[in-house]
PDB file of C-alpha atoms in Angstrom:
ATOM      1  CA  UNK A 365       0.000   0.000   0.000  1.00 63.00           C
ATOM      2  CA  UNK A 366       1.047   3.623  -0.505  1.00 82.00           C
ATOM      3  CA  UNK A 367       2.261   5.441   2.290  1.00 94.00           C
ATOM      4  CA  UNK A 368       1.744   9.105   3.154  1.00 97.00           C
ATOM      5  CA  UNK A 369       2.470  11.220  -0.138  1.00 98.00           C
ATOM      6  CA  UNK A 370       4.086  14.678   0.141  1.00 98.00           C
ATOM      7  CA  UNK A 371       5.103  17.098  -2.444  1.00 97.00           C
ATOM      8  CA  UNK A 372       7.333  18.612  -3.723  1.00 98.00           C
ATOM      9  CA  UNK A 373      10.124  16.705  -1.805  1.00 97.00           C
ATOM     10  CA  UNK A 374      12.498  19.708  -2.063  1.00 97.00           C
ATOM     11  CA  UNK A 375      11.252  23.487  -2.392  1.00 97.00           C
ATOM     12  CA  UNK A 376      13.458  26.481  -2.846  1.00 97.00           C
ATOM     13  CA  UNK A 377      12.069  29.579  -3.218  1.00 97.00           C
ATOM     14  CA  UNK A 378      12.379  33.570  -2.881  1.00 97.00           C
ATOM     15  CA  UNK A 379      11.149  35.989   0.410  1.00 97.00           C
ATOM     16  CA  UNK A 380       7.855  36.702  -0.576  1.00 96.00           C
ATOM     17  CA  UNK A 381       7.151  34.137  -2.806  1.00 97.00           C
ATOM     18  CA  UNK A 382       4.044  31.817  -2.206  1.00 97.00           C
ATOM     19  CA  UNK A 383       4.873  28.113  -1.409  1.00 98.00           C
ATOM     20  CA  UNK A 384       2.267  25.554  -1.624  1.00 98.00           C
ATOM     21  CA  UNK A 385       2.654  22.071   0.264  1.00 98.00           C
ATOM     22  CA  UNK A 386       1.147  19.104   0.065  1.00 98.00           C
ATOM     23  CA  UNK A 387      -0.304  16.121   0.989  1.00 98.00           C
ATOM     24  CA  UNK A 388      -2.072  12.818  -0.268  1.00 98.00           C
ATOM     25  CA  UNK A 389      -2.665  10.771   3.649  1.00 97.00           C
ATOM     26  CA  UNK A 390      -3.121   6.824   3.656  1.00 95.00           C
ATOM     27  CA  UNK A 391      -6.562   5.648   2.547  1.00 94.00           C
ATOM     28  CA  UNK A 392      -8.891   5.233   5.398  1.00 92.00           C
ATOM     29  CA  UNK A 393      -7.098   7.378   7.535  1.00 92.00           C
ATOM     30  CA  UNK A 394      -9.474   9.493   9.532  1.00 91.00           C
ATOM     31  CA  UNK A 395      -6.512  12.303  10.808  1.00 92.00           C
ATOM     32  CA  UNK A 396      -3.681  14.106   9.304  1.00 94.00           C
ATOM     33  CA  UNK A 397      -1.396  15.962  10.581  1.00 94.00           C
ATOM     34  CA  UNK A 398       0.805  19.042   9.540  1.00 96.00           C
ATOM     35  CA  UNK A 399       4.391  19.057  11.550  1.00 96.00           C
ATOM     36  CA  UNK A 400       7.263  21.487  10.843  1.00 97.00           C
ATOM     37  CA  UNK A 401      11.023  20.429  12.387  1.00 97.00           C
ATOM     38  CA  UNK A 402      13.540  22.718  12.040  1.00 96.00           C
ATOM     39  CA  UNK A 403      17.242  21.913  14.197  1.00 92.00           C
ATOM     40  CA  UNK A 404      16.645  24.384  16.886  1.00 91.00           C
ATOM     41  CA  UNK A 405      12.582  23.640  17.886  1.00 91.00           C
ATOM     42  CA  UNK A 406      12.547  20.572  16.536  1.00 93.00           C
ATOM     43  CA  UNK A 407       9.525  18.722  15.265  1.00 94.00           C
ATOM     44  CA  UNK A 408       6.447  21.297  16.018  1.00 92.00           C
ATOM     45  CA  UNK A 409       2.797  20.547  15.438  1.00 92.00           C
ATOM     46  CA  UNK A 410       0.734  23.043  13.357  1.00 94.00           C
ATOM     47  CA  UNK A 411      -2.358  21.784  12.602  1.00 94.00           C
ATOM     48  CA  UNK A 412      -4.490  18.444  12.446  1.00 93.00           C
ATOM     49  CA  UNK A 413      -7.556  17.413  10.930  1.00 94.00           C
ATOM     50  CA  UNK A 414     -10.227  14.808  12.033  1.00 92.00           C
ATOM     51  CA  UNK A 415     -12.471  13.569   9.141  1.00 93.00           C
ATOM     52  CA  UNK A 416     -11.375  16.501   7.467  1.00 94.00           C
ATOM     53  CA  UNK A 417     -12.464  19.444   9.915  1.00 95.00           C
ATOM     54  CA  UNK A 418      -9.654  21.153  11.355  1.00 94.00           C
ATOM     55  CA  UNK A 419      -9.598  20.624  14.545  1.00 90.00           C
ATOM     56  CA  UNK A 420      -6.546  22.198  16.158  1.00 88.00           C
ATOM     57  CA  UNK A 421      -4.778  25.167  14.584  1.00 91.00           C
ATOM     58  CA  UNK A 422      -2.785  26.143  17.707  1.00 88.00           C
ATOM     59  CA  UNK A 423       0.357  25.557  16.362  1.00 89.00           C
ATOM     60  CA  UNK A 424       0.148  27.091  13.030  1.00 93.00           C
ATOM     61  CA  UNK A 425       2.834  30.327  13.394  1.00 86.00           C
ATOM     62  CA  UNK A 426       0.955  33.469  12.233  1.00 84.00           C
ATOM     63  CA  UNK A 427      -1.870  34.428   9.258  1.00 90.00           C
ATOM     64  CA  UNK A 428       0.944  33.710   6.699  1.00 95.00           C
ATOM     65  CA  UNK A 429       0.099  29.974   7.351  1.00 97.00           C
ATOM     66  CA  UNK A 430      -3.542  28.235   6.259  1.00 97.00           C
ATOM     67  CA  UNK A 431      -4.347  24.504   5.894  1.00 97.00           C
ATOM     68  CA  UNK A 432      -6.735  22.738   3.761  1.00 97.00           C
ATOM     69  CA  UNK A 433      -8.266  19.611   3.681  1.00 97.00           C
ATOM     70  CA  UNK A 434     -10.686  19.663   0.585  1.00 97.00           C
ATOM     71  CA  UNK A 435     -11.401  15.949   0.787  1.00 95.00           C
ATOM     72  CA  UNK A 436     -10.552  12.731   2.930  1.00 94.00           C
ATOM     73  CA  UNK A 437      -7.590  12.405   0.019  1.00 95.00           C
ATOM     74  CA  UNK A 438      -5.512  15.920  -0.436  1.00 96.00           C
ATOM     75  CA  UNK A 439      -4.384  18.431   2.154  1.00 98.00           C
ATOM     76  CA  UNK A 440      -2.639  21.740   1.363  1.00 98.00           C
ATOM     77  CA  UNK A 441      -0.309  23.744   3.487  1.00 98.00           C
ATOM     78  CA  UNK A 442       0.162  27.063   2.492  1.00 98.00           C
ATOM     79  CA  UNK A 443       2.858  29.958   3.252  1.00 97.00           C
ATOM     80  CA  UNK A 444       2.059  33.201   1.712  1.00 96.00           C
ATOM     81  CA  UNK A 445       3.981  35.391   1.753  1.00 96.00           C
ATOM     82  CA  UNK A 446       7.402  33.306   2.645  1.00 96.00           C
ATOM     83  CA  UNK A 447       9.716  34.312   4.603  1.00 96.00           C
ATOM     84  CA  UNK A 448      13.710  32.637   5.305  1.00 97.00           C
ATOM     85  CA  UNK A 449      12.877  32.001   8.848  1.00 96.00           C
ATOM     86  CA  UNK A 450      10.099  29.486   7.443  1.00 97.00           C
ATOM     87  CA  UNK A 451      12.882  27.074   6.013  1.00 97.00           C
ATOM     88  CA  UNK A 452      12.267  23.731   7.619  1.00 98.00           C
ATOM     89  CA  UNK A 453      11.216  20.108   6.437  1.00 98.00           C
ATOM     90  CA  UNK A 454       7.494  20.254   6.812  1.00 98.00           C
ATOM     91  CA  UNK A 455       5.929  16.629   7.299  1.00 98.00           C
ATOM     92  CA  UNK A 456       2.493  15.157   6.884  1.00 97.00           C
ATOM     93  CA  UNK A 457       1.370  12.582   8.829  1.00 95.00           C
ATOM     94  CA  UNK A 458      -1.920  10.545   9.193  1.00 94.00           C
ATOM     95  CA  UNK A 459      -3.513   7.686  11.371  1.00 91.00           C
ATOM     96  CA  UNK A 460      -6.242   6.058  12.181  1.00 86.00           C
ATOM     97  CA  UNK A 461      -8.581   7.141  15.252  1.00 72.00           C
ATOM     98  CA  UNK A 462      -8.555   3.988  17.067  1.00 61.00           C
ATOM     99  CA  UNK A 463      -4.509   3.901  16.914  1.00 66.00           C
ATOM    100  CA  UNK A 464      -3.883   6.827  18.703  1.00 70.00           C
ATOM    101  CA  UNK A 465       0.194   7.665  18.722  1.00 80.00           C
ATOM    102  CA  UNK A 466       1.259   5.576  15.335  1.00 87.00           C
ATOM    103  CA  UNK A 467       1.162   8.247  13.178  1.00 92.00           C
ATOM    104  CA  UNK A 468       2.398   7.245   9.623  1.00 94.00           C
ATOM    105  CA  UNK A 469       4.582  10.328   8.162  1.00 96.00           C
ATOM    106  CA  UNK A 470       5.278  11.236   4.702  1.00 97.00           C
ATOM    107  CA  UNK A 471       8.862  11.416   3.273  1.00 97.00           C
ATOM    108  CA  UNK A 472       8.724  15.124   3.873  1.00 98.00           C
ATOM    109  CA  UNK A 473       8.923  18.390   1.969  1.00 98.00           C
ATOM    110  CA  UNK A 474      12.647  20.520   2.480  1.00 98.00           C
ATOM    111  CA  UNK A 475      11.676  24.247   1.816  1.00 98.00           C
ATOM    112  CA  UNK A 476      14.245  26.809   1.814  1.00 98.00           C
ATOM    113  CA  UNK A 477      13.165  30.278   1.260  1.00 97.00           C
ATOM    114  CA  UNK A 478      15.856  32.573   0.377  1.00 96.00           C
TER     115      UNK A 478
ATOM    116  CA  UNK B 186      10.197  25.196  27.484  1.00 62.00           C
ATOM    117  CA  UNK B 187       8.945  22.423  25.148  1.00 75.00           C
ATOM    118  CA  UNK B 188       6.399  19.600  26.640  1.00 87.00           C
ATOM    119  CA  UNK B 189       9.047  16.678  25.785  1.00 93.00           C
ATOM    120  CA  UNK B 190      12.454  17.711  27.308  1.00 94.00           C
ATOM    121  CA  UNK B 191      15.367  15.363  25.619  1.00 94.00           C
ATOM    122  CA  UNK B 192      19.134  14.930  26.559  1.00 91.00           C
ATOM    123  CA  UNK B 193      20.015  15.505  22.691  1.00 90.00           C
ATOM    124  CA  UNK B 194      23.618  13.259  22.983  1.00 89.00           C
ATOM    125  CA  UNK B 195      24.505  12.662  20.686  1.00 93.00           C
ATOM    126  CA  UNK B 196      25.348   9.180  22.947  1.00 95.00           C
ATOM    127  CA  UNK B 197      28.512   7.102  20.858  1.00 96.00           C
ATOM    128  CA  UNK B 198      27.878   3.545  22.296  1.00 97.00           C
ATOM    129  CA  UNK B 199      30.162   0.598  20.716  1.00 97.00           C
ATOM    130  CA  UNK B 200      28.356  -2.021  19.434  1.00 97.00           C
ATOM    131  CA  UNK B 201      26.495  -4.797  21.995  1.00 97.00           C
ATOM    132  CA  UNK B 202      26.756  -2.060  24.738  1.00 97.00           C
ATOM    133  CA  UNK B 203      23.208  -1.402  26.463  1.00 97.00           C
ATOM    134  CA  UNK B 204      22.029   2.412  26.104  1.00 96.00           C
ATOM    135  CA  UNK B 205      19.311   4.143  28.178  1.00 96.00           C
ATOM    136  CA  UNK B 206      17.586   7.734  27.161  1.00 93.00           C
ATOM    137  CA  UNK B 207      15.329   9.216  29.511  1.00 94.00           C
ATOM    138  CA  UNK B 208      13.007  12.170  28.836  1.00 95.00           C
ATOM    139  CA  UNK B 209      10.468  14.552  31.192  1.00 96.00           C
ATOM    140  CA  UNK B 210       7.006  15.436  29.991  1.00 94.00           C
ATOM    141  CA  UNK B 211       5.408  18.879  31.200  1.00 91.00           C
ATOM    142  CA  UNK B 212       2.040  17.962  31.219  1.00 88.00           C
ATOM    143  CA  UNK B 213       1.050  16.135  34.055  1.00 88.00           C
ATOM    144  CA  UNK B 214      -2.729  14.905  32.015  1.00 86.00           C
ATOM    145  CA  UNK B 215      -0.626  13.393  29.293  1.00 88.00           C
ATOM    146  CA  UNK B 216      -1.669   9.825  28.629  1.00 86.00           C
ATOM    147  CA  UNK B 217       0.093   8.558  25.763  1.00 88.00           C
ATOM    148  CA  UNK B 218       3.422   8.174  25.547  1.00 92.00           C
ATOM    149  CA  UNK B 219       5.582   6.488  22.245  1.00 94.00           C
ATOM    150  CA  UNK B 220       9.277   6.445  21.170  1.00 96.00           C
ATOM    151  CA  UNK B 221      10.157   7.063  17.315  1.00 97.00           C
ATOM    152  CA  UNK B 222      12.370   6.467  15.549  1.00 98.00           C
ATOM    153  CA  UNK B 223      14.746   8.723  13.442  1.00 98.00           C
ATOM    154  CA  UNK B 224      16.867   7.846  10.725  1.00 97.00           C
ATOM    155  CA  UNK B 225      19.389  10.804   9.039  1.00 94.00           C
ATOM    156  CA  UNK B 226      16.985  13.252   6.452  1.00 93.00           C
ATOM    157  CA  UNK B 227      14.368  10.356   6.408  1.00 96.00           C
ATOM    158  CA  UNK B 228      10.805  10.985   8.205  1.00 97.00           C
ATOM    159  CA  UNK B 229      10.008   9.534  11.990  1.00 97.00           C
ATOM    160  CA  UNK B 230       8.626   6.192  12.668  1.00 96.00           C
ATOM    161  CA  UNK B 231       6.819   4.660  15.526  1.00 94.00           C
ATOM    162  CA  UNK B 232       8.974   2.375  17.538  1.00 96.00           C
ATOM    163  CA  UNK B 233       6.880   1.348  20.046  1.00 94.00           C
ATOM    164  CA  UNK B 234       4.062   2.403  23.054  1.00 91.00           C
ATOM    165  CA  UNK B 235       5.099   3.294  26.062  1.00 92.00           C
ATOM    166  CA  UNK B 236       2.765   1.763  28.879  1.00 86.00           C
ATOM    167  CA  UNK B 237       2.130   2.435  32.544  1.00 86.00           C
ATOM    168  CA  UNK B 238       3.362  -1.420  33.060  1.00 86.00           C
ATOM    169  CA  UNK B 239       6.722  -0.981  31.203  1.00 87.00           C
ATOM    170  CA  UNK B 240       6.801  -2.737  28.072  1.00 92.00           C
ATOM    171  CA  UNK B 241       9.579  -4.382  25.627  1.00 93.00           C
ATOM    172  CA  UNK B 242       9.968  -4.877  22.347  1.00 93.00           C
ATOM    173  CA  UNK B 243      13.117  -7.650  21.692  1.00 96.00           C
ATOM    174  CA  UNK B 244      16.217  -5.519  22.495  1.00 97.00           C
ATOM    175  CA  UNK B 245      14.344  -2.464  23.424  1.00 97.00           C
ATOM    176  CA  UNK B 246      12.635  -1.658  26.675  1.00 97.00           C
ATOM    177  CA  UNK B 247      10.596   1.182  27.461  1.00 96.00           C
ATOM    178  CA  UNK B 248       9.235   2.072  31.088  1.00 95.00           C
ATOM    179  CA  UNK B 249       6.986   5.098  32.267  1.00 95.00           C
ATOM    180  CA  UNK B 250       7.356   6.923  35.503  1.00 93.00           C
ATOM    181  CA  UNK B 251       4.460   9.298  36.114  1.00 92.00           C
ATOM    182  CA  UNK B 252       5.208  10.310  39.939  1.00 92.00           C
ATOM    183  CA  UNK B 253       8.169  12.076  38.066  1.00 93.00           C
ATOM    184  CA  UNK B 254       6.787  12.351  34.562  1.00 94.00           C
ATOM    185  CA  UNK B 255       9.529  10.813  33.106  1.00 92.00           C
ATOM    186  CA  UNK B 256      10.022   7.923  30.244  1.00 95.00           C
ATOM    187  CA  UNK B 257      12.851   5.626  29.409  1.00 96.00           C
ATOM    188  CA  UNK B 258      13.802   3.880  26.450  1.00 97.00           C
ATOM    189  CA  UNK B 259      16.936   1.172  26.887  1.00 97.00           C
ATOM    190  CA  UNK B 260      18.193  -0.618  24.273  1.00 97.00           C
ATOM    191  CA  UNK B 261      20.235  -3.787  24.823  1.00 98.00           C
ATOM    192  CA  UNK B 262      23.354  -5.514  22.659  1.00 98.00           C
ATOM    193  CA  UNK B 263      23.122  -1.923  20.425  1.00 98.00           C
ATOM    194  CA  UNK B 264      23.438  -3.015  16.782  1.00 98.00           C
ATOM    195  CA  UNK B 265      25.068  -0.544  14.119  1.00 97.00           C
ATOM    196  CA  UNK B 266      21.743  -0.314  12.735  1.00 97.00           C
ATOM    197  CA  UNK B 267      20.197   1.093  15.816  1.00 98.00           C
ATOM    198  CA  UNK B 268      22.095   4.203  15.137  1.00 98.00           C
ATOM    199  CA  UNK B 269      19.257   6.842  14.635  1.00 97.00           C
ATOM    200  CA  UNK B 270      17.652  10.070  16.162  1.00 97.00           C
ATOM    201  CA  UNK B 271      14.986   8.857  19.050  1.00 97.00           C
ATOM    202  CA  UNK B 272      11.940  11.069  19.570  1.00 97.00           C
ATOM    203  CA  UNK B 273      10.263  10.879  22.879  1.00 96.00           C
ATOM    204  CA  UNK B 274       6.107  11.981  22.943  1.00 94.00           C
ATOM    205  CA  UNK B 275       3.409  12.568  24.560  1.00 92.00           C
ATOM    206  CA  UNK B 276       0.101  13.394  23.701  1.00 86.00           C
ATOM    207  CA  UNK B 277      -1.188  17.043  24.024  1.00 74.00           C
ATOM    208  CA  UNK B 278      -3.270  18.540  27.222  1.00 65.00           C
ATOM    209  CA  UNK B 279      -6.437  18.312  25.785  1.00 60.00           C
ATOM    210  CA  UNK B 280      -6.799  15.897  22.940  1.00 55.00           C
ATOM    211  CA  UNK B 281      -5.158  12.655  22.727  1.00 56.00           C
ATOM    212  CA  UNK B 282      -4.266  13.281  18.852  1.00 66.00           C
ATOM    213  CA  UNK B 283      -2.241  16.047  19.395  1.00 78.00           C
ATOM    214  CA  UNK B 284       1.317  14.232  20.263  1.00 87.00           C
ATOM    215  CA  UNK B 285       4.219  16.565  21.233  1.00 89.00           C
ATOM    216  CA  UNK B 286       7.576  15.414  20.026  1.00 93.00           C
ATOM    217  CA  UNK B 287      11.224  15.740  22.051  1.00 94.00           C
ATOM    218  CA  UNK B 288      13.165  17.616  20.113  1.00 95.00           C
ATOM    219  CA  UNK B 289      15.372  13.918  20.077  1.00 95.00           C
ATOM    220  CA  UNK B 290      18.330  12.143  21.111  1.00 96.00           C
ATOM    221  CA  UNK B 291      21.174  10.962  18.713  1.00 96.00           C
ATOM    222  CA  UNK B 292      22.633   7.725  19.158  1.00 97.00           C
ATOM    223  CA  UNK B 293      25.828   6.516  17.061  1.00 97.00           C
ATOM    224  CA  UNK B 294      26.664   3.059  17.493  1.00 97.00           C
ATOM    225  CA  UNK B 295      30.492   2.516  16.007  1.00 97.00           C
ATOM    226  CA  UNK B 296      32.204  -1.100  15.725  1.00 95.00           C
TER     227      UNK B 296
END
């Protein structure tokens, strides 16, 4: 089976520039999750879905960031407008409600914005 | 402060030596707790539950202390292959699906 799809894998960009993320989760999967990891804070959450509602967009940094979850297939993660300090690998995850914990993460997309 | 405080090593361990990584949790209403698993530019992977009991997994042992809100992970007769980045978590103070990450601890295990 196919795992957790993310593109693009690698991402570099200008300041300013709009980046779009994103994000095909495991069929079935009822949640997905939006991460960020970055050396110095490590892996961070931003935002999750349940059944494709957003349910927690705590962690999402400031109005530059918005999620999207149009369908129980495709999720978008979008930066606009980019800045450098946004450079990070920014993972997708999803999972299953009655597995709470095993979340099953995508390969990861690298942005750098210049 | 972060939720999931981690010793980040890195921890150089020759191989068949036992290991041990500990890690303190904020959040005293956490209820889940897991180890990942991190290998070099590749994305995290369960490695197993962490339960109230203690639990173990072949070479790997994991044990929960909630008095002092840590967790352990050991791992016995290290392999080269166990060399990785390992993520401590806990879920988030008011939803289980939430799961806050340690930022991680490296181990390198050399010949």
């Amino acid at each position: 089976d196919a795992g957790v799809i993310q593109s693009p894998r690698h991402e570099v960009t200008e300041m300013g520039q709009e980046v779009t993320l994103r994000c095909k989760p495991i069929s079935g999967h009822d949640y997905l999750f939006w991460y960020r990891q970055t050396m110095m804070r490590g892996l961070e959450l931003l935002i999750y879905f349940n059944n494709n509602v957003p349910i927690d967009d705590s962690g999402m940094p400031e109005d530059r960031f918005s999620a999207k979850m149009p369908n129980a297939s495709f999720s978008t993660l979008k930066i606009q407008p980019s800045e450098p300090r946004d450079s990070a690998v920014y993972f997708c995850a999803s999972s299953f409600l009655v597995r709470v914990g095993e979340l099953f993460f995508g390969e990861g997309s690298r942005l750098t914005v210049l | 402060r972060k939720e999931v405080e981690q010793d980040p090593g890195p921890f150089n361990v020759p191989e068949g030596a036992t290991v041990a990584f500990n890690c303190t949790y904020s959040n005293s209403a956490s209820q889940s707790f897991f180890w990942y698993r991190q290998d070099c530019r590749k994305e995290p992977k369960l490695l197993m539950s962490v339960y109230s009991s203690g639990n173990e997994d072949g070479r790997f042992t994991a044990q929960l202390n909630r008095a002092s809100q840590y967790i352990s992970l050991l791992i016995r007769d290290s392999k080269l292959s166990d060399s990785a980045t390992y993520l401590c978590v806990a879920d988030g103070p008011n939803s289980g699906y939430a799961l806050n990450f340690g930022k991680g601890t490296s181990l390198l295990v050399t010949p």
